[in-house]
């Protein structure tokens, strides 16, 4: 099975190399002599915010590189844990380093206190991304000075055991309040982020996402499974059953593909907050908020809704004509940086089709997607550089695995937290607060009128 998936990914790579070449974009792949001169458009298009060795998106050749490695190769040969280690540490791990890293993540998956705090809120009524952000906020509290990993309850069955037997957290009052405040000292002087905190976030976010999903479905959260890898355990905590080998591998690939992507909106939002020397939990909260938007992480949900609305491959052309006549954007297509085929879509497309073989009920949607892709590329590929992006196929992949559409963007966050944290750590080494300016287009000489005269 793994060999078959690897073959599909390498086949997609051959296609990408044949169609797009592998030239680098000089402006975005060289050391900078600050200050830099560049042409900036609205939405900061073209702006260069910093230097980074974490990852590189080559928009004109459709290439995605993490720390020097082509994402096609990482998807074919590695795992999300390996890629996360690579992003955070700069090098691929040795076998021993990988084993230790996996054990660290596994240990940090258990966040029963955070989940109990979360469950005392009306999360059934909340958007999943809002609940995730709240969960990260509770993690922050749990990991603050007095409430370290060592101080956490040892019982790994805390959530599923009798709640009455567990001392619930109370809002601290008076003198004790201060110890719940998360100070920079908690992580050492002048260290608003450290690797251990990043590991905590990467390990705990899947647990929070899965728990929120289950609670909203009227079910109890499931304890993480110590024998399963990151992707398989995530699926297990969501669905309550171990995934098939194919599902595990496809989820792992999807997590690798979403782990980092240049200075995208959520990464930038994370780094802007971090650059104020606020802490990493606040920073990740900003990333989650930015990712929630339909122009960013929310597009995969919109793409699935579009396919469902179309309903059948024969309806694609008429549906598309109507949308374009109304000047509406087609979700899952186009990209600020990629003007060639998004390599992530090249990989996820064939995997969606592979999954559909196991799930015939999703075949109609997959066929509809194929025709929509053909039609969009025919109309806008050459002329406007509009191709399917990662969100066009990620939703389809998740849906075929039986995952609810509310989970799509949280899954994106579970993966992207690797890039958010890696880039934040890197940036803070030579931090400078982000502070662009706006061009003022208002007037200058209005005379103040007292309220009564207005
Ligand atoms: N459908 C139809 N036309 C499009 C689309 C689309 N999806 N995307 C861009 N265009 C056209 C757009 O109408 C414009 O045409 P014209 O020059 O004739 O006015 C031209 O392409 C440039 O579009 P833009 O909106 O100025 O491009 P942008 O760089 O500001 O926006 C984008 C990029 C991703 C927001 C946009 O392509 C879009 O809204 N796509 C749909 C939403 C989506 O799929 N988002 C996921 C992005 S990938 C995941 C991620 O990284 O978060």
Tab-separated table of C-alpha atoms and ligand atoms in Angstrom:
chain	number	residue	atom	x	y	z
A	1	UNK	CA	0.000	0.000	0.000
A	2	UNK	CA	2.701	2.489	1.040
A	3	UNK	CA	4.658	1.573	-2.103
A	4	UNK	CA	1.619	2.221	-4.262
A	5	UNK	CA	1.040	5.671	-2.716
A	6	UNK	CA	4.742	6.447	-3.097
A	7	UNK	CA	4.493	5.524	-6.784
A	8	UNK	CA	1.522	7.874	-7.246
A	9	UNK	CA	3.388	10.737	-5.563
A	10	UNK	CA	6.559	10.197	-7.594
A	11	UNK	CA	4.468	10.028	-10.752
A	12	UNK	CA	2.946	13.408	-9.813
A	13	UNK	CA	6.489	14.726	-9.291
A	14	UNK	CA	7.583	13.571	-12.752
A	15	UNK	CA	4.567	15.322	-14.244
A	16	UNK	CA	5.343	18.509	-12.309
A	17	UNK	CA	8.990	18.499	-13.409
A	18	UNK	CA	8.033	17.870	-17.025
A	19	UNK	CA	5.427	20.640	-17.100
A	20	UNK	CA	6.831	23.329	-14.862
A	21	UNK	CA	10.627	22.934	-14.760
A	22	UNK	CA	12.568	23.721	-11.621
A	23	UNK	CA	14.102	27.159	-12.058
A	24	UNK	CA	14.353	29.267	-8.899
A	25	UNK	CA	12.887	32.748	-8.635
A	26	UNK	CA	16.019	34.828	-8.006
A	27	UNK	CA	14.297	37.659	-6.147
A	28	UNK	CA	12.908	35.263	-3.566
A	29	UNK	CA	15.829	32.892	-3.179
A	30	UNK	CA	18.908	34.878	-2.326
A	31	UNK	CA	20.479	36.632	0.646
A	32	UNK	CA	19.119	40.119	1.071
A	33	UNK	CA	21.086	43.262	1.544
A	34	UNK	CA	18.678	45.216	3.763
A	35	UNK	CA	16.938	47.555	3.139
A	36	UNK	CA	15.456	45.851	0.128
A	37	UNK	CA	13.806	47.497	-2.854
A	38	UNK	CA	10.676	45.747	-4.076
A	39	UNK	CA	7.391	46.584	-5.695
A	40	UNK	CA	4.525	46.184	-3.283
A	41	UNK	CA	0.892	45.809	-4.288
A	42	UNK	CA	-2.302	45.920	-2.223
A	43	UNK	CA	-2.481	43.119	0.331
A	44	UNK	CA	1.338	43.464	0.615
A	45	UNK	CA	1.685	41.538	-2.651
A	46	UNK	CA	5.355	41.459	-3.626
A	47	UNK	CA	6.562	42.643	-0.210
A	48	UNK	CA	9.497	40.864	1.411
A	49	UNK	CA	9.001	40.720	5.168
A	50	UNK	CA	12.024	38.721	6.296
A	51	UNK	CA	14.607	36.103	5.346
A	52	UNK	CA	13.880	32.486	6.142
A	53	UNK	CA	15.515	29.107	5.654
A	54	UNK	CA	12.365	27.213	6.682
A	55	UNK	CA	10.635	26.882	3.337
A	56	UNK	CA	10.325	28.219	-0.168
A	57	UNK	CA	7.385	28.488	-2.528
A	58	UNK	CA	8.321	28.891	-6.165
A	59	UNK	CA	5.109	30.239	-7.604
A	60	UNK	CA	6.078	30.253	-11.258
A	61	UNK	CA	7.505	26.713	-11.296
A	62	UNK	CA	4.948	25.247	-8.869
A	63	UNK	CA	7.589	24.074	-6.381
A	64	UNK	CA	7.362	23.754	-2.621
A	65	UNK	CA	10.546	23.216	-0.632
A	66	UNK	CA	10.932	22.594	3.119
A	67	UNK	CA	14.480	23.207	4.383
A	68	UNK	CA	15.913	22.296	0.977
A	69	UNK	CA	13.814	19.174	0.395
A	70	UNK	CA	11.207	18.921	-2.348
A	71	UNK	CA	7.783	18.335	-0.807
A	72	UNK	CA	7.153	15.544	-3.334
A	73	UNK	CA	10.076	13.589	-1.862
A	74	UNK	CA	9.014	14.311	1.710
A	75	UNK	CA	5.499	13.054	0.967
A	76	UNK	CA	6.836	9.967	-0.784
A	77	UNK	CA	9.396	8.944	1.806
A	78	UNK	CA	8.847	10.611	5.194
A	79	UNK	CA	6.196	11.191	7.842
A	80	UNK	CA	4.616	14.262	9.428
A	81	UNK	CA	6.735	13.765	12.560
A	82	UNK	CA	9.913	13.689	10.476
A	83	UNK	CA	8.872	16.781	8.538
A	84	UNK	CA	7.936	18.664	11.695
A	85	UNK	CA	11.334	17.843	13.180
A	86	UNK	CA	12.933	19.046	9.958
A	87	UNK	CA	11.043	22.340	10.010
A	88	UNK	CA	11.792	23.039	13.669
A	89	UNK	CA	15.394	21.828	13.798
A	90	UNK	CA	16.592	22.517	10.265
A	91	UNK	CA	17.795	18.953	9.538
A	92	UNK	CA	16.134	15.592	9.074
A	93	UNK	CA	16.366	13.560	12.291
A	94	UNK	CA	18.516	10.488	12.808
A	95	UNK	CA	16.628	7.356	13.779
A	96	UNK	CA	17.305	8.005	17.472
A	97	UNK	CA	16.319	11.675	17.243
A	98	UNK	CA	13.099	10.722	15.487
A	99	UNK	CA	12.234	8.106	18.091
A	100	UNK	CA	12.816	10.610	20.891
A	101	UNK	CA	10.810	13.274	19.094
A	102	UNK	CA	7.883	10.908	18.520
A	103	UNK	CA	7.973	9.917	22.188
A	104	UNK	CA	7.965	13.617	23.191
A	105	UNK	CA	4.934	14.293	20.998
A	106	UNK	CA	3.162	11.189	22.232
A	107	UNK	CA	3.658	12.230	25.871
A	108	UNK	CA	2.355	15.712	25.173
A	109	UNK	CA	-0.842	14.538	23.453
A	110	UNK	CA	-2.522	14.124	26.823
A	111	UNK	CA	-4.173	17.381	27.830
A	112	UNK	CA	-7.013	16.309	30.138
A	113	UNK	CA	-6.968	19.525	32.175
A	114	UNK	CA	-7.199	21.646	29.057
A	115	UNK	CA	-10.074	19.502	27.799
A	116	UNK	CA	-11.942	19.774	31.080
A	117	UNK	CA	-11.580	23.547	31.005
A	118	UNK	CA	-12.783	23.534	27.415
A	119	UNK	CA	-15.747	21.335	28.262
A	120	UNK	CA	-16.916	23.816	30.852
A	121	UNK	CA	-17.656	26.197	27.973
A	122	UNK	CA	-20.542	26.023	25.493
A	123	UNK	CA	-18.370	24.601	22.709
A	124	UNK	CA	-21.384	22.875	21.150
A	125	UNK	CA	-22.419	26.349	20.057
A	126	UNK	CA	-19.005	27.380	18.831
A	127	UNK	CA	-17.317	27.266	15.461
A	128	UNK	CA	-14.613	24.540	15.594
A	129	UNK	CA	-11.824	27.026	14.916
A	130	UNK	CA	-13.074	29.307	17.705
A	131	UNK	CA	-13.095	26.302	20.052
A	132	UNK	CA	-9.562	25.394	18.942
A	133	UNK	CA	-8.390	28.913	19.652
A	134	UNK	CA	-9.999	28.757	23.075
A	135	UNK	CA	-8.328	25.386	23.648
A	136	UNK	CA	-4.939	26.916	22.842
A	137	UNK	CA	-5.703	29.635	25.332
A	138	UNK	CA	-6.428	27.021	27.994
A	139	UNK	CA	-3.216	25.209	27.051
A	140	UNK	CA	-1.433	28.453	27.750
A	141	UNK	CA	-2.922	28.546	31.202
A	142	UNK	CA	-2.189	24.880	31.812
A	143	UNK	CA	1.416	25.358	30.781
A	144	UNK	CA	1.966	28.503	32.780
A	145	UNK	CA	4.482	28.694	35.579
A	146	UNK	CA	2.964	26.494	38.266
A	147	UNK	CA	1.123	24.211	35.958
A	148	UNK	CA	3.928	22.510	34.093
A	149	UNK	CA	3.927	19.102	32.428
A	150	UNK	CA	5.446	17.633	35.567
A	151	UNK	CA	2.574	19.019	37.626
A	152	UNK	CA	-0.085	17.608	35.346
A	153	UNK	CA	-2.185	14.705	36.593
A	154	UNK	CA	-0.535	11.405	35.803
A	155	UNK	CA	-3.806	9.639	35.134
A	156	UNK	CA	-4.124	9.246	31.418
A	157	UNK	CA	-7.738	8.276	31.725
A	158	UNK	CA	-8.722	11.475	33.460
A	159	UNK	CA	-11.261	12.498	30.864
A	160	UNK	CA	-13.042	9.221	30.638
A	161	UNK	CA	-13.082	8.648	34.387
A	162	UNK	CA	-15.652	9.938	36.838
A	163	UNK	CA	-15.468	13.723	36.683
A	164	UNK	CA	-16.408	14.038	40.344
A	165	UNK	CA	-13.254	12.292	41.368
A	166	UNK	CA	-11.077	14.844	39.597
A	167	UNK	CA	-10.474	18.195	41.226
A	168	UNK	CA	-11.777	20.702	38.701
A	169	UNK	CA	-9.842	23.879	38.070
A	170	UNK	CA	-11.277	26.907	39.771
A	171	UNK	CA	-10.748	30.475	38.786
A	172	UNK	CA	-7.900	31.558	41.024
A	173	UNK	CA	-8.532	34.470	43.338
A	174	UNK	CA	-6.453	36.941	45.266
A	175	UNK	CA	-2.774	36.271	45.734
A	176	UNK	CA	-2.899	33.019	43.833
A	177	UNK	CA	-4.081	34.724	40.679
A	178	UNK	CA	-0.641	35.913	39.756
A	179	UNK	CA	0.740	32.418	39.489
A	180	UNK	CA	-1.671	31.610	36.696
A	181	UNK	CA	-0.409	34.512	34.654
A	182	UNK	CA	1.867	33.359	31.882
A	183	UNK	CA	5.027	35.388	32.131
A	184	UNK	CA	8.117	35.370	30.026
A	185	UNK	CA	9.946	34.026	33.065
A	186	UNK	CA	7.968	30.836	32.703
A	187	UNK	CA	10.090	30.087	29.675
A	188	UNK	CA	13.280	31.752	30.830
A	189	UNK	CA	14.291	35.381	30.537
A	190	UNK	CA	13.528	36.979	27.157
A	191	UNK	CA	12.219	33.738	25.729
A	192	UNK	CA	8.628	34.145	24.610
A	193	UNK	CA	8.936	30.791	22.841
A	194	UNK	CA	11.009	27.658	23.264
A	195	UNK	CA	11.055	24.318	21.486
A	196	UNK	CA	9.293	22.448	24.278
A	197	UNK	CA	6.324	24.819	24.050
A	198	UNK	CA	6.204	24.271	20.295
A	199	UNK	CA	6.182	20.505	20.830
A	200	UNK	CA	3.313	20.975	23.284
A	201	UNK	CA	1.252	22.881	20.752
A	202	UNK	CA	1.972	20.505	17.875
A	203	UNK	CA	1.117	17.484	20.023
A	204	UNK	CA	-1.924	18.916	21.781
A	205	UNK	CA	-3.774	20.626	18.951
A	206	UNK	CA	-4.953	17.338	17.360
A	207	UNK	CA	-6.303	16.242	20.749
A	208	UNK	CA	-8.219	19.506	21.109
A	209	UNK	CA	-9.600	19.387	17.558
A	210	UNK	CA	-10.726	15.766	17.925
A	211	UNK	CA	-12.263	16.407	21.353
A	212	UNK	CA	-14.174	19.468	20.157
A	213	UNK	CA	-15.486	17.509	17.203
A	214	UNK	CA	-16.668	14.623	19.371
A	215	UNK	CA	-18.234	16.848	22.017
A	216	UNK	CA	-20.161	18.700	19.317
A	217	UNK	CA	-21.372	15.323	18.036
A	218	UNK	CA	-22.588	14.457	21.558
A	219	UNK	CA	-19.745	11.998	22.209
A	220	UNK	CA	-16.988	11.828	24.814
A	221	UNK	CA	-13.425	12.655	23.792
A	222	UNK	CA	-11.155	9.683	23.246
A	223	UNK	CA	-7.776	9.275	24.897
A	224	UNK	CA	-4.804	9.436	22.515
A	225	UNK	CA	-3.513	6.021	21.458
A	226	UNK	CA	0.130	5.624	22.493
A	227	UNK	CA	0.927	3.079	19.759
A	228	UNK	CA	-0.270	5.193	16.842
A	229	UNK	CA	1.677	7.797	14.895
A	230	UNK	CA	0.567	11.433	14.708
A	231	UNK	CA	-1.729	11.075	11.680
A	232	UNK	CA	-3.232	7.722	12.650
A	233	UNK	CA	-3.817	8.816	16.230
A	234	UNK	CA	-5.502	11.994	15.045
A	235	UNK	CA	-7.938	10.005	12.894
A	236	UNK	CA	-8.422	7.542	15.757
A	237	UNK	CA	-9.284	10.310	18.252
A	238	UNK	CA	-11.794	11.787	15.790
A	239	UNK	CA	-13.539	8.624	14.670
A	240	UNK	CA	-12.989	6.252	17.573
A	241	UNK	CA	-11.530	3.537	15.381
A	242	UNK	CA	-8.110	2.888	13.942
A	243	UNK	CA	-7.790	4.051	10.316
A	244	UNK	CA	-6.907	1.768	7.424
A	245	UNK	CA	-3.292	1.881	6.206
A	246	UNK	CA	-4.383	3.871	3.153
A	247	UNK	CA	-6.254	6.421	5.285
A	248	UNK	CA	-3.318	6.759	7.664
A	249	UNK	CA	-0.855	7.358	4.823
A	250	UNK	CA	-3.133	9.826	3.038
A	251	UNK	CA	-3.743	11.806	6.238
A	252	UNK	CA	-0.014	11.816	6.896
A	253	UNK	CA	0.636	13.175	3.384
A	254	UNK	CA	-2.095	15.803	3.813
A	255	UNK	CA	-0.492	16.951	7.080
A	256	UNK	CA	2.946	17.142	5.435
A	257	UNK	CA	1.522	19.172	2.551
A	258	UNK	CA	-0.079	21.768	4.815
A	259	UNK	CA	2.810	22.091	7.281
A	260	UNK	CA	4.395	25.234	5.852
A	261	UNK	CA	3.802	27.591	2.985
A	262	UNK	CA	5.904	30.717	2.988
A	263	UNK	CA	4.585	33.962	4.420
A	264	UNK	CA	0.927	33.063	4.033
A	265	UNK	CA	-1.671	35.107	5.927
A	266	UNK	CA	-1.838	32.898	9.040
A	267	UNK	CA	1.940	32.503	9.287
A	268	UNK	CA	2.338	36.237	8.928
A	269	UNK	CA	-0.382	36.855	11.538
A	270	UNK	CA	1.412	34.479	13.931
A	271	UNK	CA	4.733	36.205	13.360
A	272	UNK	CA	3.317	39.710	13.698
A	273	UNK	CA	2.019	38.845	17.162
A	274	UNK	CA	5.245	37.033	18.102
A	275	UNK	CA	7.314	40.008	16.945
A	276	UNK	CA	5.770	42.095	19.724
A	277	UNK	CA	7.313	39.538	22.127
A	278	UNK	CA	3.887	38.369	23.086
A	279	UNK	CA	4.041	34.629	23.808
A	280	UNK	CA	3.670	31.713	21.396
A	281	UNK	CA	0.152	30.785	22.545
A	282	UNK	CA	-1.179	34.238	21.704
A	283	UNK	CA	0.734	34.080	18.434
A	284	UNK	CA	-0.715	30.697	17.447
A	285	UNK	CA	-4.169	31.991	18.424
A	286	UNK	CA	-3.703	34.750	15.834
A	287	UNK	CA	-2.651	32.165	13.243
A	288	UNK	CA	-5.759	30.094	13.930
A	289	UNK	CA	-7.955	33.179	13.586
A	290	UNK	CA	-6.388	34.123	10.242
A	291	UNK	CA	-6.600	30.581	8.910
A	292	UNK	CA	-10.325	30.489	9.574
A	293	UNK	CA	-11.157	32.840	6.692
A	294	UNK	CA	-12.666	31.495	3.440
A	295	UNK	CA	-9.870	33.081	1.387
A	296	UNK	CA	-7.315	31.054	3.334
A	297	UNK	CA	-7.908	27.791	5.227
A	298	UNK	CA	-11.685	27.955	4.937
A	299	UNK	CA	-11.547	27.441	1.163
A	300	UNK	CA	-11.544	23.629	1.368
A	301	UNK	CA	-14.982	23.645	2.961
A	302	UNK	CA	-16.220	26.040	0.290
A	303	UNK	CA	-14.740	23.796	-2.435
A	304	UNK	CA	-16.654	20.757	-1.193
A	305	UNK	CA	-19.862	22.765	-0.943
A	306	UNK	CA	-19.339	23.853	-4.555
A	307	UNK	CA	-18.878	20.240	-5.720
A	308	UNK	CA	-21.994	19.196	-3.835
A	309	UNK	CA	-23.914	22.080	-5.349
A	310	UNK	CA	-22.811	21.007	-8.850
A	311	UNK	CA	-23.915	17.479	-8.018
A	312	UNK	CA	-22.775	15.712	-11.192
A	313	UNK	CA	-19.981	16.030	-13.753
A	314	UNK	CA	-22.527	16.824	-16.488
A	315	UNK	CA	-23.585	19.989	-14.635
A	316	UNK	CA	-20.093	21.480	-14.367
A	317	UNK	CA	-20.103	23.724	-17.443
A	318	UNK	CA	-23.482	25.324	-16.791
A	319	UNK	CA	-22.646	25.866	-13.095
A	320	UNK	CA	-19.294	27.409	-13.975
A	321	UNK	CA	-20.786	29.706	-16.625
A	322	UNK	CA	-23.276	31.010	-14.066
A	323	UNK	CA	-20.627	31.602	-11.403
A	324	UNK	CA	-18.262	33.393	-13.750
A	325	UNK	CA	-21.058	35.501	-15.209
A	326	UNK	CA	-21.769	36.680	-11.649
A	327	UNK	CA	-18.014	37.347	-11.241
A	328	UNK	CA	-17.805	34.906	-8.365
A	329	UNK	CA	-14.540	33.166	-7.534
A	330	UNK	CA	-14.394	29.401	-7.782
A	331	UNK	CA	-13.261	27.997	-4.433
A	332	UNK	CA	-10.162	25.838	-4.598
A	333	UNK	CA	-8.668	27.661	-7.595
A	334	UNK	CA	-6.115	30.433	-7.941
A	335	UNK	CA	-3.357	31.482	-5.629
A	336	UNK	CA	-1.511	34.658	-4.727
A	337	UNK	CA	1.866	32.991	-5.278
A	338	UNK	CA	1.311	29.973	-7.534
A	339	UNK	CA	0.781	30.927	-11.113
A	340	UNK	CA	1.555	27.315	-12.053
A	341	UNK	CA	-0.089	24.125	-10.819
A	342	UNK	CA	-0.003	23.934	-6.989
A	343	UNK	CA	2.208	20.886	-6.213
A	344	UNK	CA	0.016	20.070	-3.221
A	345	UNK	CA	-3.007	19.698	-5.498
A	346	UNK	CA	-0.931	17.532	-7.847
A	347	UNK	CA	-0.343	15.119	-4.970
A	348	UNK	CA	-3.755	15.227	-3.306
A	349	UNK	CA	-5.690	14.850	-6.593
A	350	UNK	CA	-4.500	11.290	-7.327
A	351	UNK	CA	-4.824	10.375	-3.634
A	352	UNK	CA	-8.453	11.538	-3.595
A	353	UNK	CA	-9.106	9.283	-6.575
A	354	UNK	CA	-7.340	6.401	-4.848
A	355	UNK	CA	-9.469	6.845	-1.725
A	356	UNK	CA	-12.630	7.021	-3.814
A	357	UNK	CA	-11.898	3.435	-4.939
A	358	UNK	CA	-12.422	2.351	-1.309
A	359	UNK	CA	-15.474	4.644	-0.953
A	360	UNK	CA	-17.708	4.348	-4.039
A	361	UNK	CA	-20.228	6.758	-2.466
A	362	UNK	CA	-17.735	9.579	-3.104
A	363	UNK	CA	-17.085	8.741	-6.745
A	364	UNK	CA	-19.632	11.203	-8.141
A	365	UNK	CA	-17.956	14.069	-6.284
A	366	UNK	CA	-14.498	12.961	-7.418
A	367	UNK	CA	-15.631	12.769	-11.047
A	368	UNK	CA	-17.259	16.182	-10.734
A	369	UNK	CA	-13.983	17.543	-9.352
A	370	UNK	CA	-12.019	16.102	-12.266
A	371	UNK	CA	-14.269	17.784	-14.831
A	372	UNK	CA	-14.274	21.100	-12.950
A	373	UNK	CA	-10.485	21.015	-12.815
A	374	UNK	CA	-10.229	20.285	-16.557
A	375	UNK	CA	-12.656	23.063	-17.392
A	376	UNK	CA	-10.985	25.683	-15.155
A	377	UNK	CA	-7.496	24.825	-16.397
A	378	UNK	CA	-8.702	24.949	-20.011
A	379	UNK	CA	-10.282	28.366	-19.492
A	380	UNK	CA	-7.780	30.049	-17.150
A	381	UNK	CA	-4.622	27.941	-16.822
A	382	UNK	CA	-2.552	29.473	-19.594
A	383	UNK	CA	-4.284	32.830	-19.773
A	384	UNK	CA	-4.427	33.783	-16.083
A	385	UNK	CA	-2.264	31.233	-14.271
A	386	UNK	CA	-5.265	29.890	-12.369
A	387	UNK	CA	-4.953	26.215	-11.383
A	388	UNK	CA	-6.416	24.094	-8.585
A	389	UNK	CA	-4.854	24.861	-5.218
A	390	UNK	CA	-4.434	22.540	-2.237
A	391	UNK	CA	-7.926	23.274	-0.957
A	392	UNK	CA	-9.575	21.910	-4.055
A	393	UNK	CA	-8.591	18.354	-3.203
A	394	UNK	CA	-7.972	18.393	0.556
A	395	UNK	CA	-11.685	18.673	1.335
A	396	UNK	CA	-12.428	15.810	-1.017
A	397	UNK	CA	-9.769	13.661	0.625
A	398	UNK	CA	-11.108	14.357	4.125
A	399	UNK	CA	-14.691	13.840	3.077
A	400	UNK	CA	-13.876	10.496	1.511
A	401	UNK	CA	-12.383	9.493	4.859
A	402	UNK	CA	-15.757	10.252	6.413
A	403	UNK	CA	-14.629	13.456	8.107
A	404	UNK	CA	-17.155	16.183	8.691
A	405	UNK	CA	-16.614	19.427	6.757
A	406	UNK	CA	-16.346	21.383	10.026
A	407	UNK	CA	-13.071	19.553	10.598
A	408	UNK	CA	-11.382	20.621	7.374
A	409	UNK	CA	-9.929	23.925	8.518
A	410	UNK	CA	-8.975	22.631	12.002
A	411	UNK	CA	-7.040	19.815	10.279
A	412	UNK	CA	-5.191	22.501	8.317
A	413	UNK	CA	-4.323	24.195	11.627
A	414	UNK	CA	-3.139	20.908	13.174
A	415	UNK	CA	-0.599	20.696	10.367
A	416	UNK	CA	0.296	24.363	9.840
A	417	UNK	CA	1.202	24.813	13.504
A	418	UNK	CA	4.507	23.162	12.512
A	419	UNK	CA	5.303	25.995	10.092
A	420	UNK	CA	3.919	28.684	12.408
A	421	UNK	CA	6.180	27.610	15.254
A	422	UNK	CA	9.269	26.921	13.085
A	423	UNK	CA	9.106	30.340	11.444
A	424	UNK	CA	8.388	32.115	14.727
A	425	UNK	CA	11.407	30.577	16.429
A	426	UNK	CA	13.572	31.507	13.461
A	427	UNK	CA	12.277	35.082	13.285
A	428	UNK	CA	12.689	35.769	16.994
A	429	UNK	CA	16.399	35.055	16.759
A	430	UNK	CA	16.761	38.441	15.068
A	431	UNK	CA	13.446	39.940	15.993
A	432	UNK	CA	12.242	43.275	14.728
A	433	UNK	CA	8.644	44.238	15.407
A	434	UNK	CA	6.497	44.233	12.240
A	435	UNK	CA	5.293	47.740	11.608
A	436	UNK	CA	4.368	48.712	8.038
A	437	UNK	CA	2.710	52.017	7.299
A	438	UNK	CA	-0.500	52.966	5.517
A	439	UNK	CA	-0.844	55.780	3.032
A	440	UNK	CA	-3.214	58.325	4.518
A	441	UNK	CA	-5.988	59.299	2.102
A	442	UNK	CA	-8.147	61.281	4.498
A	443	UNK	CA	-8.359	65.039	4.901
A	444	UNK	CA	-6.238	67.207	7.204
A	445	UNK	CA	-8.088	70.354	8.085
A	446	UNK	CA	-11.551	69.534	9.363
A	447	UNK	CA	-12.813	71.879	12.020
A	448	UNK	CA	-14.046	70.163	15.191
A	449	UNK	CA	-17.793	70.628	15.764
A	450	UNK	CA	-19.148	70.174	19.293
A	451	UNK	CA	-21.591	67.254	19.645
A	452	UNK	CA	-24.634	69.475	19.963
A	453	UNK	CA	-23.912	71.081	16.582
A	454	UNK	CA	-23.482	67.860	14.580
B	1	LIG	N1	-12.005	31.804	-9.632
B	1	LIG	C1	-12.144	32.647	-10.679
B	1	LIG	N2	-11.286	33.653	-10.937
B	1	LIG	C2	-10.248	33.805	-10.116
B	1	LIG	C3	-10.038	32.961	-9.022
B	1	LIG	C4	-10.958	31.923	-8.792
B	1	LIG	N3	-10.816	31.094	-7.771
B	1	LIG	N4	-8.932	33.347	-8.367
B	1	LIG	C5	-8.462	34.393	-9.031
B	1	LIG	N5	-9.259	34.686	-10.083
B	1	LIG	C6	-9.081	35.775	-11.048
B	1	LIG	C7	-9.644	37.060	-10.492
B	1	LIG	O1	-10.977	37.225	-10.819
B	1	LIG	C8	-8.741	38.081	-11.128
B	1	LIG	O2	-9.161	38.254	-12.447
B	1	LIG	P1	-9.079	39.702	-13.163
B	1	LIG	O3	-7.606	40.006	-13.212
B	1	LIG	O4	-9.687	39.471	-14.503
B	1	LIG	O5	-9.831	40.631	-12.290
B	1	LIG	C9	-7.370	37.389	-11.164
B	1	LIG	O6	-7.673	35.998	-11.203
B	1	LIG	C10	-6.512	37.699	-9.957
B	1	LIG	O7	-7.268	37.392	-8.773
B	1	LIG	P2	-7.050	38.065	-7.356
B	1	LIG	O8	-8.264	37.832	-6.526
B	1	LIG	O9	-6.602	39.468	-7.533
B	1	LIG	O10	-5.845	37.220	-6.803
B	1	LIG	P3	-5.297	37.254	-5.325
B	1	LIG	O11	-3.860	36.908	-5.417
B	1	LIG	O12	-5.661	38.502	-4.620
B	1	LIG	O13	-6.130	36.096	-4.611
B	1	LIG	C11	-6.886	34.031	-3.875
B	1	LIG	C12	-5.683	34.810	-4.436
B	1	LIG	C13	-6.421	32.656	-3.425
B	1	LIG	C14	-7.464	34.753	-2.661
B	1	LIG	C15	-7.951	33.899	-5.010
B	1	LIG	O14	-7.410	33.152	-6.072
B	1	LIG	C16	-9.233	33.258	-4.508
B	1	LIG	O15	-10.086	33.957	-3.939
B	1	LIG	N6	-9.399	31.916	-4.712
B	1	LIG	C17	-10.546	31.213	-4.200
B	1	LIG	C18	-10.359	30.926	-2.712
B	1	LIG	C19	-9.331	29.837	-2.465
B	1	LIG	O16	-9.337	28.804	-3.125
B	1	LIG	N7	-8.425	30.073	-1.484
B	1	LIG	C20	-7.417	29.111	-1.091
B	1	LIG	C21	-6.024	29.587	-1.384
B	1	LIG	S1	-4.829	28.276	-1.303
B	1	LIG	C22	-4.761	27.836	0.334
B	1	LIG	C23	-3.998	28.768	1.166
B	1	LIG	O17	-2.805	28.990	0.905
B	1	LIG	O18	-4.590	29.262	2.135
